Amino acid sequence: MSEFKLHCFAMSGNSYKVALFLALAEMDWTPVFVDYFGGETHQEQWRQEVNEQGEVPVLEHKGARFSQSALILDYLAEATGKFGPENVREEQEIWRWMLFDNHKFTSYYATLRFLYGIKKTGETAVTQFLRERAIAAYRIVDDHLRQTPFLVAARPTIADLSLAGYVYMPEDTGLPQEEFLHIAKWKDRIRDLPGWRHPYDLMPGPTSL
Ligand SMILES: N[C@@H](CCC(=O)N[C@@H](CS)C(=O)NCC(=O)O)C(=O)O
């Protein structure tokens, strides 16, 4: 039996943050497919047995269950000694970027992708609003990456893995990707890390609706 189990599905960028950690760190892990589009995370039994918050990713390790990707990444860094901070200042910076990611960088982009790129709602006031917010967050990250190869250090940390959740997803979201040159180079640097794999190759389940 694998040391780690990750409840996830291919199109979940939040799950990819954790799957990417496990792949890059060469951990012994197994994905457990969650039928999100079939409503599994809304089922009472799933919520009771897996996550009362109704979300993936959920990581199982040594009989305990963890949810919230940032917390899981922090747990994994601590448990494995990989991709974590080397001092308190770095730890603070990692959390500053992971919180920004959860509130803005991933959050607006993932919701835009879900509506515009996956459900194909077409352009609406909501997608316009989400795109504006996503672009504002992307500009901040792009500007930051002008000065540094990875978000908080010269090496990749869990902050990079958190923000990388959705950046390799192929769906068109109408974001002007050509504007974000430093994000593009950062994506290449992460893609070049040994063990990197695309989300759709790492996690099970459909890759379109
Ligand atoms: N802040 C959470 C977000 C997790 C999240 O939104 N997961 C999505 C899949 S990518 C989900 O399970 N959503 C369930 C729902 O909204 O009903 C994290 O980083 O783990």
PDB file of C-alpha atoms and ligand atoms in Angstrom:
ATOM      1  CA  MET A   1       0.000   0.000   0.000  1.00  0.00           C
ATOM      2  CA  SER A   2       1.282   3.485  -0.858  1.00  0.00           C
ATOM      3  CA  GLU A   3       2.449   5.795   1.898  1.00  0.00           C
ATOM      4  CA  PHE A   4       0.243   8.680   0.694  1.00  0.00           C
ATOM      5  CA  LYS A   5      -3.268   8.677  -0.811  1.00  0.00           C
ATOM      6  CA  LEU A   6      -4.494  11.783  -2.613  1.00  0.00           C
ATOM      7  CA  HIS A   7      -8.215  12.280  -3.254  1.00  0.00           C
ATOM      8  CA  CYS A   8      -8.248  14.256  -6.475  1.00  0.00           C
ATOM      9  CA  PHE A   9      -9.308  14.472 -10.121  1.00  0.00           C
ATOM     10  CA  ALA A  10      -7.411  15.458 -13.252  1.00  0.00           C
ATOM     11  CA  MET A  11      -9.061  18.829 -13.851  1.00  0.00           C
ATOM     12  CA  SER A  12      -8.506  20.001 -10.259  1.00  0.00           C
ATOM     13  CA  GLY A  13      -5.617  22.445 -10.168  1.00  0.00           C
ATOM     14  CA  ASN A  14      -5.886  22.649  -6.400  1.00  0.00           C
ATOM     15  CA  SER A  15      -5.211  18.910  -6.292  1.00  0.00           C
ATOM     16  CA  TYR A  16      -2.379  19.325  -8.801  1.00  0.00           C
ATOM     17  CA  LYS A  17      -0.505  21.509  -6.304  1.00  0.00           C
ATOM     18  CA  VAL A  18      -0.220  18.458  -4.040  1.00  0.00           C
ATOM     19  CA  ALA A  19       0.171  15.868  -6.812  1.00  0.00           C
ATOM     20  CA  LEU A  20       3.052  17.909  -8.227  1.00  0.00           C
ATOM     21  CA  PHE A  21       4.758  17.979  -4.838  1.00  0.00           C
ATOM     22  CA  LEU A  22       4.410  14.187  -4.521  1.00  0.00           C
ATOM     23  CA  ALA A  23       5.745  13.656  -8.052  1.00  0.00           C
ATOM     24  CA  LEU A  24       8.714  16.040  -7.735  1.00  0.00           C
ATOM     25  CA  ALA A  25       9.610  14.672  -4.298  1.00  0.00           C
ATOM     26  CA  GLU A  26       9.338  11.088  -5.657  1.00  0.00           C
ATOM     27  CA  MET A  27       6.946  10.043  -2.912  1.00  0.00           C
ATOM     28  CA  ASP A  28       5.135   6.715  -2.880  1.00  0.00           C
ATOM     29  CA  TRP A  29       1.536   7.829  -3.517  1.00  0.00           C
ATOM     30  CA  THR A  30      -1.723   6.735  -5.080  1.00  0.00           C
ATOM     31  CA  PRO A  31      -4.429   9.013  -6.469  1.00  0.00           C
ATOM     32  CA  VAL A  32      -8.012   8.253  -5.418  1.00  0.00           C
ATOM     33  CA  PHE A  33     -10.425   9.473  -8.105  1.00  0.00           C
ATOM     34  CA  VAL A  34     -13.192  11.775  -6.881  1.00  0.00           C
ATOM     35  CA  ASP A  35     -16.110  12.167  -9.293  1.00  0.00           C
ATOM     36  CA  TYR A  36     -16.504  15.893  -8.767  1.00  0.00           C
ATOM     37  CA  PHE A  37     -18.529  16.452 -11.933  1.00  0.00           C
ATOM     38  CA  GLY A  38     -20.816  13.581 -10.899  1.00  0.00           C
ATOM     39  CA  GLY A  39     -21.518  15.380  -7.603  1.00  0.00           C
ATOM     40  CA  GLU A  40     -19.456  13.141  -5.281  1.00  0.00           C
ATOM     41  CA  THR A  41     -18.122  16.016  -3.133  1.00  0.00           C
ATOM     42  CA  HIS A  42     -21.724  17.055  -2.431  1.00  0.00           C
ATOM     43  CA  GLN A  43     -22.755  13.646  -1.107  1.00  0.00           C
ATOM     44  CA  GLU A  44     -23.402  13.493   2.618  1.00  0.00           C
ATOM     45  CA  GLN A  45     -21.424  10.264   2.956  1.00  0.00           C
ATOM     46  CA  TRP A  46     -18.363  11.685   1.148  1.00  0.00           C
ATOM     47  CA  ARG A  47     -18.464  14.753   3.367  1.00  0.00           C
ATOM     48  CA  GLN A  48     -18.693  12.622   6.497  1.00  0.00           C
ATOM     49  CA  GLU A  49     -15.983  10.184   5.468  1.00  0.00           C
ATOM     50  CA  VAL A  50     -13.543  12.353   3.499  1.00  0.00           C
ATOM     51  CA  ASN A  51     -13.976  16.123   3.947  1.00  0.00           C
ATOM     52  CA  GLU A  52     -16.757  18.042   5.638  1.00  0.00           C
ATOM     53  CA  GLN A  53     -15.686  21.117   3.611  1.00  0.00           C
ATOM     54  CA  GLY A  54     -16.712  19.316   0.411  1.00  0.00           C
ATOM     55  CA  GLU A  55     -13.427  19.930  -1.398  1.00  0.00           C
ATOM     56  CA  VAL A  56     -10.437  18.157  -2.858  1.00  0.00           C
ATOM     57  CA  PRO A  57      -7.507  17.821  -2.467  1.00  0.00           C
ATOM     58  CA  VAL A  58      -7.581  15.561   0.564  1.00  0.00           C
ATOM     59  CA  LEU A  59      -4.375  13.810   1.580  1.00  0.00           C
ATOM     60  CA  GLU A  60      -4.292  10.665   3.693  1.00  0.00           C
ATOM     61  CA  HIS A  61      -1.090   9.867   5.554  1.00  0.00           C
ATOM     62  CA  LYS A  62      -0.433   7.660   8.565  1.00  0.00           C
ATOM     63  CA  GLY A  63      -4.137   7.347   9.344  1.00  0.00           C
ATOM     64  CA  ALA A  64      -4.787  11.107   9.301  1.00  0.00           C
ATOM     65  CA  ARG A  65      -6.624  13.166   6.677  1.00  0.00           C
ATOM     66  CA  PHE A  66      -5.657  16.681   5.629  1.00  0.00           C
ATOM     67  CA  SER A  67      -7.429  19.189   3.403  1.00  0.00           C
ATOM     68  CA  GLN A  68      -6.644  22.691   2.080  1.00  0.00           C
ATOM     69  CA  SER A  69      -3.773  22.548  -0.380  1.00  0.00           C
ATOM     70  CA  ALA A  70      -1.627  25.147   1.420  1.00  0.00           C
ATOM     71  CA  LEU A  71      -1.827  23.273   4.680  1.00  0.00           C
ATOM     72  CA  ILE A  72      -1.138  19.971   2.911  1.00  0.00           C
ATOM     73  CA  LEU A  73       1.920  21.443   1.179  1.00  0.00           C
ATOM     74  CA  ASP A  74       3.181  22.780   4.492  1.00  0.00           C
ATOM     75  CA  TYR A  75       2.632  19.357   6.083  1.00  0.00           C
ATOM     76  CA  LEU A  76       4.455  17.577   3.253  1.00  0.00           C
ATOM     77  CA  ALA A  77       7.402  19.989   3.353  1.00  0.00           C
ATOM     78  CA  GLU A  78       7.731  19.379   7.073  1.00  0.00           C
ATOM     79  CA  ALA A  79       7.268  15.596   6.782  1.00  0.00           C
ATOM     80  CA  THR A  80       9.713  15.112   3.878  1.00  0.00           C
ATOM     81  CA  GLY A  81      12.211  17.956   4.307  1.00  0.00           C
ATOM     82  CA  LYS A  82      11.581  18.994   0.674  1.00  0.00           C
ATOM     83  CA  PHE A  83      10.505  22.340  -0.847  1.00  0.00           C
ATOM     84  CA  GLY A  84      10.181  23.934   2.596  1.00  0.00           C
ATOM     85  CA  PRO A  85      11.621  27.135   4.109  1.00  0.00           C
ATOM     86  CA  GLU A  86      15.194  27.349   5.367  1.00  0.00           C
ATOM     87  CA  ASN A  87      14.438  30.053   7.947  1.00  0.00           C
ATOM     88  CA  VAL A  88      11.581  31.975   9.552  1.00  0.00           C
ATOM     89  CA  ARG A  89      11.696  34.794   7.031  1.00  0.00           C
ATOM     90  CA  GLU A  90      11.299  32.323   4.155  1.00  0.00           C
ATOM     91  CA  GLU A  91       8.460  30.620   6.008  1.00  0.00           C
ATOM     92  CA  GLN A  92       6.659  33.955   6.300  1.00  0.00           C
ATOM     93  CA  GLU A  93       7.186  34.678   2.603  1.00  0.00           C
ATOM     94  CA  ILE A  94       5.918  31.228   1.632  1.00  0.00           C
ATOM     95  CA  TRP A  95       2.707  31.801   3.599  1.00  0.00           C
ATOM     96  CA  ARG A  96       2.313  35.322   2.225  1.00  0.00           C
ATOM     97  CA  TRP A  97       2.334  33.944  -1.348  1.00  0.00           C
ATOM     98  CA  MET A  98       0.229  30.873  -0.576  1.00  0.00           C
ATOM     99  CA  LEU A  99      -2.448  33.071   1.020  1.00  0.00           C
ATOM    100  CA  PHE A 100      -2.358  35.448  -1.956  1.00  0.00           C
ATOM    101  CA  ASP A 101      -2.669  32.399  -4.186  1.00  0.00           C
ATOM    102  CA  ASN A 102      -5.681  30.983  -2.345  1.00  0.00           C
ATOM    103  CA  HIS A 103      -7.475  34.303  -2.201  1.00  0.00           C
ATOM    104  CA  LYS A 104      -6.636  35.716  -5.624  1.00  0.00           C
ATOM    105  CA  PHE A 105      -4.162  34.109  -8.049  1.00  0.00           C
ATOM    106  CA  THR A 106      -5.707  30.631  -8.109  1.00  0.00           C
ATOM    107  CA  SER A 107      -9.161  31.546  -6.913  1.00  0.00           C
ATOM    108  CA  TYR A 108     -10.214  34.050  -9.591  1.00  0.00           C
ATOM    109  CA  TYR A 109      -8.449  32.165 -12.373  1.00  0.00           C
ATOM    110  CA  ALA A 110      -9.877  28.752 -11.436  1.00  0.00           C
ATOM    111  CA  THR A 111     -13.423  30.116 -11.268  1.00  0.00           C
ATOM    112  CA  LEU A 112     -12.988  31.873 -14.625  1.00  0.00           C
ATOM    113  CA  ARG A 113     -11.600  28.653 -16.145  1.00  0.00           C
ATOM    114  CA  PHE A 114     -14.522  26.656 -14.760  1.00  0.00           C
ATOM    115  CA  LEU A 115     -17.133  28.968 -16.286  1.00  0.00           C
ATOM    116  CA  TYR A 116     -15.494  30.176 -19.490  1.00  0.00           C
ATOM    117  CA  GLY A 117     -13.029  27.373 -20.289  1.00  0.00           C
ATOM    118  CA  ILE A 118     -14.881  24.265 -19.092  1.00  0.00           C
ATOM    119  CA  LYS A 119     -18.618  25.008 -18.894  1.00  0.00           C
ATOM    120  CA  LYS A 120     -18.273  27.333 -21.892  1.00  0.00           C
ATOM    121  CA  THR A 121     -20.735  29.919 -20.660  1.00  0.00           C
ATOM    122  CA  GLY A 122     -19.431  32.480 -23.159  1.00  0.00           C
ATOM    123  CA  GLU A 123     -18.625  35.998 -22.000  1.00  0.00           C
ATOM    124  CA  THR A 124     -20.844  37.295 -19.191  1.00  0.00           C
ATOM    125  CA  ALA A 125     -20.564  40.046 -16.579  1.00  0.00           C
ATOM    126  CA  VAL A 126     -19.267  37.392 -14.180  1.00  0.00           C
ATOM    127  CA  THR A 127     -16.511  36.089 -16.490  1.00  0.00           C
ATOM    128  CA  GLN A 128     -15.499  39.666 -17.268  1.00  0.00           C
ATOM    129  CA  PHE A 129     -15.247  40.472 -13.572  1.00  0.00           C
ATOM    130  CA  LEU A 130     -13.276  37.303 -12.820  1.00  0.00           C
ATOM    131  CA  ARG A 131     -10.871  37.913 -15.728  1.00  0.00           C
ATOM    132  CA  GLU A 132     -10.158  41.462 -14.564  1.00  0.00           C
ATOM    133  CA  ARG A 133      -9.397  40.195 -11.083  1.00  0.00           C
ATOM    134  CA  ALA A 134      -7.273  37.312 -12.402  1.00  0.00           C
ATOM    135  CA  ILE A 135      -5.278  39.655 -14.656  1.00  0.00           C
ATOM    136  CA  ALA A 136      -4.610  41.982 -11.710  1.00  0.00           C
ATOM    137  CA  ALA A 137      -3.281  39.037  -9.666  1.00  0.00           C
ATOM    138  CA  TYR A 138      -1.210  37.725 -12.602  1.00  0.00           C
ATOM    139  CA  ARG A 139       0.364  41.185 -13.052  1.00  0.00           C
ATOM    140  CA  ILE A 140       1.449  41.230  -9.416  1.00  0.00           C
ATOM    141  CA  VAL A 141       3.017  37.773  -9.665  1.00  0.00           C
ATOM    142  CA  ASP A 142       4.630  38.554 -13.017  1.00  0.00           C
ATOM    143  CA  ASP A 143       6.178  41.703 -11.596  1.00  0.00           C
ATOM    144  CA  HIS A 144       7.509  39.804  -8.597  1.00  0.00           C
ATOM    145  CA  LEU A 145       9.034  37.088 -10.821  1.00  0.00           C
ATOM    146  CA  ARG A 146      10.917  39.785 -12.735  1.00  0.00           C
ATOM    147  CA  GLN A 147      13.335  39.891  -9.774  1.00  0.00           C
ATOM    148  CA  THR A 148      13.597  36.255  -8.697  1.00  0.00           C
ATOM    149  CA  PRO A 149      13.639  32.825 -10.420  1.00  0.00           C
ATOM    150  CA  PHE A 150      11.189  31.321  -7.919  1.00  0.00           C
ATOM    151  CA  LEU A 151       8.760  33.069  -5.606  1.00  0.00           C
ATOM    152  CA  VAL A 152      10.669  33.189  -2.321  1.00  0.00           C
ATOM    153  CA  ALA A 153      14.171  31.907  -3.037  1.00  0.00           C
ATOM    154  CA  ALA A 154      16.602  30.889  -5.755  1.00  0.00           C
ATOM    155  CA  ARG A 155      15.168  27.376  -5.422  1.00  0.00           C
ATOM    156  CA  PRO A 156      11.549  26.190  -5.767  1.00  0.00           C
ATOM    157  CA  THR A 157       9.441  26.018  -2.606  1.00  0.00           C
ATOM    158  CA  ILE A 158       5.883  24.990  -1.819  1.00  0.00           C
ATOM    159  CA  ALA A 159       4.844  28.568  -2.649  1.00  0.00           C
ATOM    160  CA  ASP A 160       5.780  27.881  -6.281  1.00  0.00           C
ATOM    161  CA  LEU A 161       3.884  24.585  -6.264  1.00  0.00           C
ATOM    162  CA  SER A 162       0.810  26.344  -4.879  1.00  0.00           C
ATOM    163  CA  LEU A 163       0.759  29.047  -7.538  1.00  0.00           C
ATOM    164  CA  ALA A 164       1.512  26.470 -10.235  1.00  0.00           C
ATOM    165  CA  GLY A 165      -1.843  24.735  -9.670  1.00  0.00           C
ATOM    166  CA  TYR A 166      -3.641  26.050 -12.759  1.00  0.00           C
ATOM    167  CA  VAL A 167      -0.892  27.537 -14.922  1.00  0.00           C
ATOM    168  CA  TYR A 168      -0.442  24.424 -17.090  1.00  0.00           C
ATOM    169  CA  MET A 169      -4.164  23.835 -17.611  1.00  0.00           C
ATOM    170  CA  PRO A 170      -4.854  23.967 -21.342  1.00  0.00           C
ATOM    171  CA  GLU A 171      -8.320  25.555 -21.474  1.00  0.00           C
ATOM    172  CA  ASP A 172      -8.753  28.987 -23.052  1.00  0.00           C
ATOM    173  CA  THR A 173      -9.738  31.560 -20.440  1.00  0.00           C
ATOM    174  CA  GLY A 174      -9.241  34.703 -22.512  1.00  0.00           C
ATOM    175  CA  LEU A 175      -6.289  35.796 -20.350  1.00  0.00           C
ATOM    176  CA  PRO A 176      -3.585  37.674 -22.317  1.00  0.00           C
ATOM    177  CA  GLN A 177      -0.893  35.091 -21.488  1.00  0.00           C
ATOM    178  CA  GLU A 178       1.625  36.827 -23.796  1.00  0.00           C
ATOM    179  CA  GLU A 179       1.611  39.738 -21.345  1.00  0.00           C
ATOM    180  CA  PHE A 180       3.082  37.589 -18.555  1.00  0.00           C
ATOM    181  CA  LEU A 181       6.637  36.951 -19.746  1.00  0.00           C
ATOM    182  CA  HIS A 182       8.117  36.317 -16.319  1.00  0.00           C
ATOM    183  CA  ILE A 183       5.372  33.866 -15.416  1.00  0.00           C
ATOM    184  CA  ALA A 184       6.096  32.044 -18.704  1.00  0.00           C
ATOM    185  CA  LYS A 185       9.793  31.706 -17.823  1.00  0.00           C
ATOM    186  CA  TRP A 186       8.933  30.588 -14.274  1.00  0.00           C
ATOM    187  CA  LYS A 187       6.582  27.944 -15.703  1.00  0.00           C
ATOM    188  CA  ASP A 188       9.455  26.673 -17.877  1.00  0.00           C
ATOM    189  CA  ARG A 189      11.752  26.507 -14.847  1.00  0.00           C
ATOM    190  CA  ILE A 190       9.200  24.418 -12.944  1.00  0.00           C
ATOM    191  CA  ARG A 191       8.521  22.241 -15.994  1.00  0.00           C
ATOM    192  CA  ASP A 192      12.267  21.529 -16.189  1.00  0.00           C
ATOM    193  CA  LEU A 193      12.411  20.123 -12.636  1.00  0.00           C
ATOM    194  CA  PRO A 194      13.097  16.357 -12.594  1.00  0.00           C
ATOM    195  CA  GLY A 195       9.854  14.426 -12.174  1.00  0.00           C
ATOM    196  CA  TRP A 196       7.561  17.206 -13.486  1.00  0.00           C
ATOM    197  CA  ARG A 197       4.386  15.981 -15.120  1.00  0.00           C
ATOM    198  CA  HIS A 198       1.316  17.672 -16.516  1.00  0.00           C
ATOM    199  CA  PRO A 199      -1.805  17.579 -14.282  1.00  0.00           C
ATOM    200  CA  TYR A 200      -3.712  15.488 -16.819  1.00  0.00           C
ATOM    201  CA  ASP A 201      -0.920  12.861 -16.707  1.00  0.00           C
ATOM    202  CA  LEU A 202      -0.666  12.800 -12.920  1.00  0.00           C
ATOM    203  CA  MET A 203      -4.278  12.522 -11.813  1.00  0.00           C
ATOM    204  CA  PRO A 204      -7.195  10.334 -12.952  1.00  0.00           C
ATOM    205  CA  GLY A 205     -10.516  11.261 -14.529  1.00  0.00           C
ATOM    206  CA  PRO A 206     -11.918  13.139 -17.511  1.00  0.00           C
ATOM    207  CA  THR A 207     -10.080  16.136 -18.986  1.00  0.00           C
ATOM    208  CA  SER A 208     -13.146  17.827 -20.464  1.00  0.00           C
ATOM    209  CA  LEU A 209     -16.890  17.903 -19.825  1.00  0.00           C
TER     210      LEU A 209
HETATM  211  N1  LIG B   1      -8.691  26.466  -0.861  1.00  0.00           N
HETATM  212  C1  LIG B   1      -8.915  25.099  -1.271  1.00  0.00           C
HETATM  213  C2  LIG B   1      -9.715  25.093  -2.545  1.00  0.00           C
HETATM  214  C3  LIG B   1     -10.106  23.684  -2.942  1.00  0.00           C
HETATM  215  C4  LIG B   1     -11.134  23.660  -4.047  1.00  0.00           C
HETATM  216  O1  LIG B   1     -11.803  24.663  -4.358  1.00  0.00           O
HETATM  217  N2  LIG B   1     -11.284  22.486  -4.647  1.00  0.00           N
HETATM  218  C5  LIG B   1     -12.290  22.302  -5.674  1.00  0.00           C
HETATM  219  C6  LIG B   1     -11.764  21.420  -6.791  1.00  0.00           C
HETATM  220  S1  LIG B   1     -10.411  22.195  -7.628  1.00  0.00           S
HETATM  221  C7  LIG B   1     -13.472  21.610  -5.052  1.00  0.00           C
HETATM  222  O2  LIG B   1     -13.342  20.517  -4.547  1.00  0.00           O
HETATM  223  N3  LIG B   1     -14.626  22.259  -5.060  1.00  0.00           N
HETATM  224  C8  LIG B   1     -15.816  21.669  -4.542  1.00  0.00           C
HETATM  225  C9  LIG B   1     -16.989  22.597  -4.607  1.00  0.00           C
HETATM  226  O3  LIG B   1     -16.777  23.790  -4.809  1.00  0.00           O
HETATM  227  O4  LIG B   1     -18.096  22.120  -4.483  1.00  0.00           O
HETATM  228  C10 LIG B   1      -7.580  24.382  -1.441  1.00  0.00           C
HETATM  229  O5  LIG B   1      -6.595  25.065  -1.766  1.00  0.00           O
HETATM  230  O6  LIG B   1      -7.507  23.172  -1.217  1.00  0.00           O
END
